């Protein structure tokens, strides 16, 4: 039996430590009593810092045998991973819960699935995530909280004035140089993807106008600030925030995964592409290396039976109706849902309450399926899985995010950059694969949206292959924050 503690040093010893020993003892007792072959079990204990997440305090994952021809294996060669959340596990309860789960392994799960097993990036959780941004005002009205209060530090770094000023002064410097060489185009484009409430855009534009007046360049007159987001509602908010710059702002409904589809005209023209707290909100798969073998983490969204029963009762339905009701909620949104199913949702408020309760109850079951041919796995369009090999093999066994959405978005944004342009991104990046070993990197829930740290090593590899230097630095204007600034610029 292998036991792995994936928590930072200060969670394992010192004043902030959890008492891991009784938790592990309980797990050991349950496993020793229930499983015949202890060599086929791993215990992985994380400290999950997200108070809202997709796991119960203890979860069981099946590990499919890693063999090219599993028919040649004797008997049941499946192994198990027992996943424990050190923050929430209670030693006295854990033993019984785990025993029940292990006893169930040959029977049916007590949970109600909302979907088939599949890659994490295709889970229904991303439908919830998209709905959150599309119907943000309804959610915020119900909770009385803004989305920003759920971000690291309680507000977005995007609205930091000093950071905006530095960025603008660097742009002015570049433009002055190009202007001296008569190489500065008339139109000066800046693109922001994933604009939220528009605070960043407002800070940037206010500072830009102020600094331009101070320096007398006349760049503000030539500036086009493009705001892109897939949520028309969010774009409305953002437009209001920058209404005092009407001549210089355009807003576009676009998918961050495919910016060139909407912004073909911008190819090689953007001097700055700015993206903050978006990559950590895009769909991702996870892979795991165990004993040198690679596995795909497959997931399926489920409700615990008891949660399903109370959720169903609250909307005059049966638990088995829930997968269809959830699917309709995600397709239609709460307003239309209340219109078409008044017998379940008499008012929009009822539909929003159902949405919030479903989100709270949502769990992800996981299983590990062999990933035998990495070259047939697609990270993003035209980016094959082999790019992952040196990263996933750098540090022994590891479980890590592929960050497919961020990779897709990044690769499709680089072609928009002017040869001297810069892509700047504030986000939660993993830059050293060891960070996957000593901390939990997602998925967590931020209010109604999903958060996963972003595999910075992979983005750097993608940028490098395309001729870009990619660097990471701590966000200079806030201490103690996990947010890093990634900068990509052409090597030429
Ligand atoms: C956490 S908010 C960040 C807002 C702002 N940049 C900030 O830092 O405060 C994420 C933003 O990304 C947008 N977003 C998420 N996924 C997207 C996608 N696939 N395409 C376009 N926008 C997306 C959301 O609508 C939302 O406005």
Coordinates of C-alpha atoms and ligand atoms in Angstrom, one line a residue:
X1 CA 0.0 0.0 0.0
X2 CA 1.2 3.4 -0.9
X3 CA 0.4 6.5 1.1
X4 CA 1.0 10.0 -0.3
X5 CA 0.5 13.3 1.5
X6 CA 0.2 16.0 -1.0
X7 CA 0.1 19.1 1.2
X8 CA 2.4 21.9 1.9
X9 CA 4.9 21.7 4.8
X10 CA 2.9 24.1 7.0
X11 CA -0.2 21.9 6.7
X12 CA 1.8 18.9 7.9
X13 CA 3.7 20.4 10.8
X14 CA 3.8 23.5 12.9
X15 CA 0.9 25.6 14.3
X16 CA -1.3 25.4 11.1
X17 CA -0.9 21.7 10.7
X18 CA -3.7 19.2 10.5
X19 CA -3.4 16.1 12.6
X20 CA -3.0 13.6 9.7
X21 CA -2.0 10.5 11.8
X22 CA -5.5 9.6 13.1
X23 CA -7.0 10.2 9.7
X24 CA -4.5 7.9 8.0
X25 CA -4.9 5.3 10.7
X26 CA -8.7 5.2 10.2
X27 CA -8.2 4.9 6.4
X28 CA -5.7 2.1 6.9
X29 CA -8.1 0.2 9.2
X30 CA -11.0 0.4 6.7
X31 CA -8.8 -0.7 3.8
X32 CA -7.1 -3.6 5.7
X33 CA -10.6 -4.9 6.7
X34 CA -12.2 -4.6 3.3
X35 CA -9.7 -5.2 0.5
X36 CA -8.0 -8.6 -0.1
X37 CA -4.9 -7.2 -1.9
X38 CA -3.3 -4.3 -0.2
X39 CA -0.7 -4.0 -2.9
X40 CA -3.4 -2.7 -5.2
X41 CA -4.3 0.4 -3.2
X42 CA -3.0 3.9 -2.9
X43 CA -4.1 6.5 -0.4
X44 CA -3.7 10.1 -1.5
X45 CA -4.3 12.8 1.0
X46 CA -4.8 16.4 -0.2
X47 CA -5.4 19.6 1.8
X48 CA -8.2 21.1 -0.2
X49 CA -8.1 24.8 0.4
X50 CA -11.3 25.6 -1.5
X51 CA -14.2 25.5 1.0
X52 CA -16.5 24.7 -1.9
X53 CA -15.3 21.9 -4.2
X54 CA -16.4 18.8 -6.0
X55 CA -15.3 16.2 -3.5
X56 CA -16.6 14.6 -0.3
X57 CA -14.0 14.2 2.5
X58 CA -13.2 10.7 1.2
X59 CA -13.6 9.5 -2.3
X60 CA -12.8 6.2 -4.0
X61 CA -11.3 6.0 -7.5
X62 CA -10.9 2.9 -9.6
X63 CA -7.6 2.5 -11.4
X64 CA -8.0 0.4 -14.6
X65 CA -5.1 -2.0 -15.3
X66 CA -2.3 -0.5 -17.4
X67 CA -1.8 -3.2 -19.9
X68 CA -1.9 -3.2 -23.7
X69 CA -4.0 -6.3 -23.7
X70 CA -5.9 -6.4 -20.4
X71 CA -7.5 -9.7 -21.5
X72 CA -4.1 -11.3 -20.6
X73 CA -4.4 -10.3 -17.0
X74 CA -5.5 -12.7 -14.4
X75 CA -8.7 -12.1 -12.4
X76 CA -9.7 -8.6 -11.4
X77 CA -6.6 -6.5 -11.8
X78 CA -8.2 -3.2 -11.0
X79 CA -6.6 -1.1 -8.3
X80 CA -8.0 1.6 -6.1
X81 CA -7.1 5.1 -5.0
X82 CA -8.5 6.4 -1.8
X83 CA -8.6 10.2 -1.9
X84 CA -8.9 12.0 1.4
X85 CA -9.3 15.7 2.1
X86 CA -7.2 16.4 5.2
X87 CA -9.0 19.6 5.9
X88 CA -12.5 18.0 6.3
X89 CA -11.8 14.3 7.1
X90 CA -13.0 13.3 10.6
X91 CA -11.1 10.2 11.8
X92 CA -14.1 8.7 13.6
X93 CA -16.4 9.0 10.6
X94 CA -13.9 8.3 7.9
X95 CA -13.4 4.6 8.8
X96 CA -17.1 3.7 8.4
X97 CA -17.6 5.9 5.3
X98 CA -14.6 4.4 3.6
X99 CA -15.7 0.8 4.5
X100 CA -19.1 1.5 3.0
X101 CA -17.6 2.8 -0.2
X102 CA -15.2 -0.2 -0.4
X103 CA -18.1 -2.6 0.2
X104 CA -20.0 -0.9 -2.6
X105 CA -17.3 -1.4 -5.2
X106 CA -18.8 -4.5 -6.5
X107 CA -22.4 -3.2 -6.4
X108 CA -23.9 0.0 -7.7
X109 CA -22.9 3.5 -6.6
X110 CA -25.3 5.2 -4.3
X111 CA -24.9 8.4 -6.3
X112 CA -27.0 9.8 -9.1
X113 CA -24.9 10.4 -12.2
X114 CA -25.7 13.4 -14.4
X115 CA -23.5 12.3 -17.3
X116 CA -21.4 9.4 -18.7
X117 CA -17.8 9.0 -17.7
X118 CA -15.5 11.2 -19.9
X119 CA -12.6 13.7 -20.0
X120 CA -12.8 16.4 -17.4
X121 CA -12.8 19.2 -20.0
X122 CA -16.1 17.9 -21.3
X123 CA -18.0 17.6 -18.0
X124 CA -21.3 19.2 -17.3
X125 CA -19.5 21.4 -14.7
X126 CA -18.4 23.6 -17.7
X127 CA -22.1 24.1 -18.5
X128 CA -22.6 25.4 -15.0
X129 CA -19.6 27.6 -15.3
X130 CA -20.8 29.2 -18.6
X131 CA -24.3 29.7 -17.1
X132 CA -22.8 31.5 -14.2
X133 CA -21.2 34.2 -16.5
X134 CA -24.2 34.4 -18.8
X135 CA -26.8 34.8 -15.9
X136 CA -24.4 36.5 -13.5
X137 CA -26.8 39.2 -12.3
X138 CA -29.4 36.7 -11.2
X139 CA -26.7 34.8 -9.2
X140 CA -25.3 38.0 -7.7
X141 CA -28.8 39.2 -6.7
X142 CA -29.5 35.9 -5.0
X143 CA -26.2 35.8 -3.0
X144 CA -25.8 39.6 -2.5
X145 CA -22.1 39.2 -3.4
X146 CA -20.1 40.2 -6.5
X147 CA -18.1 37.6 -8.3
X148 CA -14.9 39.6 -7.5
X149 CA -15.3 38.9 -3.8
X150 CA -14.7 35.2 -4.6
X151 CA -11.4 35.9 -6.4
X152 CA -8.0 35.4 -4.7
X153 CA -7.7 38.3 -2.2
X154 CA -11.3 39.4 -2.6
X155 CA -10.8 41.6 -5.6
X156 CA -9.3 41.4 -9.1
X157 CA -5.7 42.4 -9.7
X158 CA -7.0 43.6 -13.0
X159 CA -8.1 46.9 -11.4
X160 CA -4.7 47.8 -10.0
X161 CA -3.9 51.3 -11.1
X162 CA -0.1 51.1 -10.6
X163 CA 0.0 47.9 -12.7
X164 CA -2.0 49.5 -15.5
X165 CA 0.3 52.6 -15.4
X166 CA 3.4 50.5 -15.8
X167 CA 1.9 48.6 -18.7
X168 CA 0.8 51.8 -20.5
X169 CA 4.2 53.4 -20.1
X170 CA 5.9 50.4 -21.6
X171 CA 3.5 50.6 -24.6
X172 CA 4.3 54.4 -24.9
X173 CA 8.0 53.6 -25.0
X174 CA 7.5 50.9 -27.7
X175 CA 5.3 53.2 -29.7
X176 CA 7.7 56.1 -29.4
X177 CA 10.5 53.9 -30.8
X178 CA 8.4 52.6 -33.7
X179 CA 7.2 56.2 -34.4
X180 CA 10.8 57.4 -34.7
X181 CA 11.4 54.7 -37.3
X182 CA 8.1 55.6 -39.0
X183 CA 6.9 52.1 -38.3
X184 CA 3.9 52.8 -36.0
X185 CA 0.6 52.1 -37.6
X186 CA -2.2 54.7 -37.4
X187 CA -4.6 52.4 -35.4
X188 CA -3.3 51.2 -32.0
X189 CA -5.1 48.1 -30.9
X190 CA -5.4 46.6 -27.4
X191 CA -7.5 43.5 -26.8
X192 CA -8.9 42.3 -23.5
X193 CA -10.4 38.8 -23.3
X194 CA -12.7 37.9 -20.5
X195 CA -13.6 41.4 -19.3
X196 CA -15.8 40.7 -16.2
X197 CA -17.4 43.8 -14.9
X198 CA -15.1 46.0 -17.0
X199 CA -13.1 47.4 -14.1
X200 CA -9.8 46.6 -15.7
X201 CA -10.8 48.2 -19.0
X202 CA -12.0 51.3 -17.1
X203 CA -8.7 51.6 -15.1
X204 CA -6.6 51.1 -18.2
X205 CA -8.5 53.6 -20.3
X206 CA -8.6 56.3 -17.6
X207 CA -4.9 55.9 -16.9
X208 CA -4.2 55.8 -20.7
X209 CA -6.0 59.1 -21.3
X210 CA -4.4 60.8 -18.3
X211 CA -0.8 59.7 -19.2
X212 CA -1.3 60.5 -22.8
X213 CA -2.5 64.0 -21.9
X214 CA 0.5 64.4 -19.6
X215 CA 3.0 63.3 -22.2
X216 CA 1.2 64.8 -25.3
X217 CA 1.7 61.9 -27.7
X218 CA -1.8 61.9 -29.1
X219 CA -2.0 58.0 -28.7
X220 CA -5.4 58.1 -27.0
X221 CA -6.9 59.5 -30.2
X222 CA -5.6 56.4 -32.1
X223 CA -6.5 53.8 -29.5
X224 CA -9.0 51.0 -30.1
X225 CA -9.7 49.0 -27.0
X226 CA -11.5 45.7 -27.9
X227 CA -13.4 44.0 -25.1
X228 CA -14.2 40.3 -25.8
X229 CA -16.2 37.9 -23.7
X230 CA -18.7 35.1 -24.3
X231 CA -21.2 36.5 -21.9
X232 CA -23.4 39.2 -23.5
X233 CA -24.5 40.1 -20.0
X234 CA -20.9 40.6 -18.8
X235 CA -20.2 42.7 -21.9
X236 CA -23.2 44.9 -21.0
X237 CA -21.7 45.5 -17.5
X238 CA -18.3 46.2 -19.0
X239 CA -19.7 48.6 -21.6
X240 CA -21.3 50.7 -18.8
X241 CA -18.0 50.8 -16.9
X242 CA -16.3 52.4 -19.9
X243 CA -19.2 54.5 -21.2
X244 CA -17.0 57.6 -20.8
X245 CA -14.6 56.4 -23.5
X246 CA -17.3 55.8 -26.3
X247 CA -15.0 56.5 -29.3
X248 CA -12.3 54.1 -28.2
X249 CA -14.1 50.9 -27.1
X250 CA -15.7 48.1 -29.1
X251 CA -17.2 45.0 -27.4
X252 CA -17.4 41.6 -29.1
X253 CA -19.1 38.4 -28.1
X254 CA -16.3 35.8 -28.6
X255 CA -15.2 32.5 -27.3
X256 CA -11.8 32.8 -25.5
X257 CA -10.9 29.4 -27.0
X258 CA -11.2 30.7 -30.5
X259 CA -10.4 34.5 -30.7
X260 CA -9.2 34.4 -34.3
X261 CA -12.7 33.2 -35.4
X262 CA -14.1 36.6 -34.5
X263 CA -11.0 38.8 -34.7
X264 CA -9.5 37.7 -38.0
X265 CA -9.1 41.4 -38.9
X266 CA -6.8 41.8 -35.9
X267 CA -4.1 39.3 -37.0
X268 CA -0.6 40.8 -36.3
X269 CA -2.1 44.0 -35.1
X270 CA -2.7 43.8 -31.4
X271 CA 0.0 45.6 -29.4
X272 CA -1.4 44.2 -26.1
X273 CA -3.6 41.3 -25.4
X274 CA -4.7 41.4 -21.7
X275 CA -6.2 38.4 -20.0
X276 CA -6.8 38.2 -16.3
X277 CA -8.4 35.4 -14.2
X278 CA -9.7 33.7 -17.3
X279 CA -7.4 30.8 -18.1
X280 CA -8.1 29.3 -14.6
X281 CA -11.8 29.3 -15.6
X282 CA -11.4 27.4 -18.9
X283 CA -12.1 23.6 -19.3
X284 CA -9.3 21.2 -18.5
X285 CA -8.4 17.5 -18.4
X286 CA -6.1 16.0 -15.8
X287 CA -3.6 13.2 -16.3
X288 CA -1.8 11.2 -13.6
X289 CA 1.4 9.2 -13.6
X290 CA 1.5 6.2 -11.3
X291 CA 4.5 3.9 -11.2
X292 CA 5.7 5.4 -14.4
X293 CA 2.5 4.8 -16.3
X294 CA 0.2 7.5 -17.6
X295 CA -3.6 7.6 -17.0
X296 CA -6.3 9.8 -18.1
X297 CA -8.5 11.1 -15.2
X298 CA -12.1 10.5 -16.3
X299 CA -14.8 12.2 -14.4
X300 CA -18.6 12.2 -14.1
X301 CA -20.8 14.7 -12.3
X302 CA -23.0 13.1 -9.6
X303 CA -25.3 14.0 -6.8
X304 CA -25.3 12.1 -3.5
X305 CA -28.6 10.3 -3.1
X306 CA -29.7 12.3 -0.1
X307 CA -28.8 15.6 -1.8
X308 CA -30.7 14.4 -4.9
X309 CA -33.8 13.5 -2.9
X310 CA -34.0 16.9 -1.2
X311 CA -33.2 18.8 -4.4
X312 CA -35.9 16.8 -6.3
X313 CA -38.5 17.4 -3.5
X314 CA -37.8 21.1 -3.5
X315 CA -39.0 21.3 -7.2
X316 CA -41.8 18.7 -7.0
X317 CA -39.8 16.1 -9.0
X318 CA -38.3 12.7 -8.6
X319 CA -34.5 12.2 -8.2
X320 CA -34.4 10.5 -11.5
X321 CA -35.8 13.6 -13.2
X322 CA -32.8 15.6 -12.1
X323 CA -30.4 14.9 -14.9
X324 CA -33.0 16.2 -17.4
X325 CA -33.9 19.2 -15.3
X326 CA -30.3 20.2 -14.9
X327 CA -29.6 19.8 -18.6
X328 CA -32.6 22.1 -19.4
X329 CA -31.4 24.6 -16.8
X330 CA -28.0 24.7 -18.5
X331 CA -29.5 25.0 -22.0
X332 CA -32.2 27.6 -21.2
X333 CA -31.0 29.5 -18.2
X334 CA -33.2 30.2 -15.1
X335 CA -35.5 32.7 -16.7
X336 CA -36.6 30.6 -19.6
X337 CA -36.7 27.5 -17.4
X338 CA -39.3 29.1 -15.2
X339 CA -41.3 30.0 -18.3
X340 CA -41.4 26.5 -19.8
X341 CA -41.6 24.4 -16.5
X342 CA -43.8 26.5 -14.2
X343 CA -44.9 23.3 -12.4
X344 CA -41.4 22.8 -11.1
X345 CA -40.2 26.4 -11.1
X346 CA -43.2 28.8 -10.4
X347 CA -40.8 31.9 -10.4
X348 CA -37.4 32.8 -11.7
X349 CA -36.3 33.0 -8.1
X350 CA -37.2 29.3 -7.7
X351 CA -35.2 28.4 -10.8
X352 CA -32.2 30.3 -9.4
X353 CA -32.5 28.6 -6.0
X354 CA -32.5 25.2 -7.8
X355 CA -29.5 26.2 -9.8
X356 CA -27.5 27.3 -6.7
X357 CA -28.5 24.1 -4.7
X358 CA -27.6 21.9 -7.6
X359 CA -24.2 23.6 -7.9
X360 CA -23.6 23.2 -4.2
X361 CA -24.5 19.5 -4.3
X362 CA -22.5 18.7 -7.4
X363 CA -19.6 16.2 -7.0
X364 CA -17.2 14.7 -9.5
X365 CA -16.5 11.0 -9.3
X366 CA -13.2 10.1 -10.9
X367 CA -11.5 7.0 -12.3
X368 CA -8.1 6.4 -14.0
X369 CA -8.0 5.0 -17.4
X370 CA -4.7 4.0 -19.1
X371 CA -3.3 6.6 -21.5
X372 CA -1.2 4.3 -23.5
X373 CA -0.5 6.4 -26.6
X374 CA 0.2 9.9 -25.6
X375 CA 0.7 10.9 -29.2
X376 CA -3.0 10.2 -30.0
X377 CA -4.2 12.5 -27.2
X378 CA -5.0 16.0 -28.3
X379 CA -4.2 18.9 -25.9
X380 CA -5.7 21.5 -28.2
X381 CA -6.3 21.7 -32.0
X382 CA -3.0 20.8 -33.7
X383 CA -1.2 20.4 -30.3
X384 CA -0.5 16.7 -29.8
X385 CA -0.1 15.1 -26.4
X386 CA 3.7 14.4 -26.9
X387 CA 4.3 18.0 -25.7
X388 CA 3.3 16.8 -22.3
X389 CA 5.8 14.0 -22.0
X390 CA 8.8 16.0 -20.8
X391 CA 6.6 17.9 -18.3
X392 CA 4.8 14.9 -16.8
X393 CA 8.0 12.9 -16.7
X394 CA 10.1 15.6 -15.1
X395 CA 9.4 14.8 -11.5
X396 CA 8.4 11.2 -10.9
X397 CA 4.8 10.3 -10.3
X398 CA 2.4 13.3 -10.5
X399 CA -1.1 14.2 -11.1
X400 CA -1.5 17.4 -13.2
X401 CA -3.8 19.6 -15.2
X402 CA -3.5 19.7 -19.0
X403 CA -5.2 23.1 -19.1
X404 CA -6.6 22.3 -22.5
X405 CA -8.8 25.4 -22.6
X406 CA -5.9 27.8 -21.6
X407 CA -3.7 26.0 -24.2
X408 CA -6.3 26.4 -26.9
X409 CA -6.9 30.0 -26.1
X410 CA -3.2 30.9 -25.8
X411 CA -2.3 29.2 -29.1
X412 CA -5.1 30.9 -30.9
X413 CA -4.4 34.4 -29.5
X414 CA -0.6 34.5 -30.3
X415 CA -1.3 35.1 -34.1
X416 CA -3.2 38.3 -33.2
X417 CA -0.1 39.9 -31.7
X418 CA 1.8 42.6 -33.6
X419 CA 5.5 41.5 -34.1
X420 CA 6.3 43.8 -31.1
X421 CA 3.1 43.0 -29.3
X422 CA 2.8 41.5 -25.8
X423 CA 0.3 39.0 -24.3
X424 CA -0.1 39.6 -20.6
X425 CA -2.0 37.3 -18.3
X426 CA -2.6 37.4 -14.6
X427 CA -3.6 34.1 -13.2
X428 CA -2.9 31.1 -10.9
X429 CA 0.0 29.4 -12.7
X430 CA 1.9 26.3 -11.8
X431 CA 5.4 27.0 -13.0
X432 CA 7.2 24.1 -11.2
X433 CA 5.7 20.7 -11.6
X434 CA 6.6 20.0 -7.9
X435 CA 3.7 22.4 -7.0
X436 CA 1.3 19.6 -8.0
X437 CA 3.0 17.4 -5.4
X438 CA 2.7 19.8 -2.4
X439 CA -0.7 21.4 -2.9
X440 CA -4.1 21.0 -4.3
X441 CA -4.5 22.9 -7.6
X442 CA -8.2 22.4 -8.4
X443 CA -10.9 22.0 -9.3
X444 CA -12.5 24.3 -6.7
X445 CA -15.7 26.3 -6.8
X446 CA -15.6 30.1 -6.7
X447 CA -19.2 30.9 -6.1
X448 CA -20.9 29.6 -9.3
X449 CA -17.7 29.1 -11.4
X450 CA -14.9 26.6 -11.6
X451 CA -11.2 27.3 -10.8
X452 CA -8.2 25.2 -11.7
X453 CA -4.6 26.4 -11.6
X454 CA -3.0 26.6 -15.0
X455 CA -0.2 24.5 -16.2
X456 CA 2.3 27.2 -17.0
X457 CA 5.0 24.8 -18.1
X458 CA 2.8 23.6 -20.9
X459 CA 1.9 27.2 -22.0
X460 CA 5.6 28.1 -22.1
X461 CA 6.3 25.0 -24.3
X462 CA 3.5 26.0 -26.6
X463 CA 4.7 29.6 -26.9
X464 CA 8.4 28.5 -27.4
X465 CA 7.4 26.2 -30.3
X466 CA 5.7 29.2 -31.9
X467 CA 8.7 31.5 -31.5
X468 CA 7.6 33.3 -28.3
X469 CA 9.4 33.8 -25.1
X470 CA 7.1 33.1 -22.2
X471 CA 8.0 34.3 -18.7
X472 CA 6.3 34.3 -15.3
X473 CA 6.7 36.9 -12.5
X474 CA 5.0 37.5 -9.2
X475 CA 2.3 40.1 -9.5
X476 CA 4.3 43.0 -8.4
X477 CA 1.6 45.1 -6.8
X478 CA 0.2 42.8 -4.1
X479 CA 2.2 40.8 -1.6
X480 CA 1.2 37.3 -0.6
X481 CA -0.9 36.7 -3.6
X482 CA -0.7 33.4 -5.6
X483 CA -1.4 35.3 -8.8
X484 CA 1.5 35.4 -11.3
X485 CA 1.9 37.5 -14.4
X486 CA 2.7 35.6 -17.6
X487 CA 4.2 37.6 -20.4
X488 CA 4.6 36.3 -24.0
X489 CA 6.4 38.2 -26.7
X490 CA 7.8 37.2 -30.0
X491 CA 11.5 36.2 -29.9
X492 CA 12.4 38.0 -33.2
Ligands
LIG1 C1 -13.1 35.5 -13.3 S1 -13.8 36.5 -14.5 C2 -12.4 37.6 -14.8 C3 -12.8 39.0 -15.1 C4 -11.7 40.1 -15.2 N1 -10.8 39.8 -16.2 C5 -11.0 40.1 -13.8 O1 -9.9 39.8 -13.7 O2 -11.7 40.6 -12.9 C6 -13.7 35.5 -16.0 C7 -14.3 36.2 -17.2 O3 -14.0 35.3 -18.3 C8 -15.1 35.2 -19.1 N2 -15.0 33.9 -19.8 C9 -14.9 32.6 -19.2 N3 -14.8 31.7 -20.2 C10 -14.8 32.3 -21.3 C11 -14.8 31.9 -22.7 N4 -14.7 30.6 -23.0 N5 -14.9 32.8 -23.7 C12 -15.0 34.2 -23.4 N6 -15.0 34.6 -22.1 C13 -15.0 33.7 -21.1 C14 -16.3 35.3 -18.1 O4 -17.5 35.6 -18.8 C15 -15.8 36.4 -17.2 O5 -16.1 37.6 -17.7

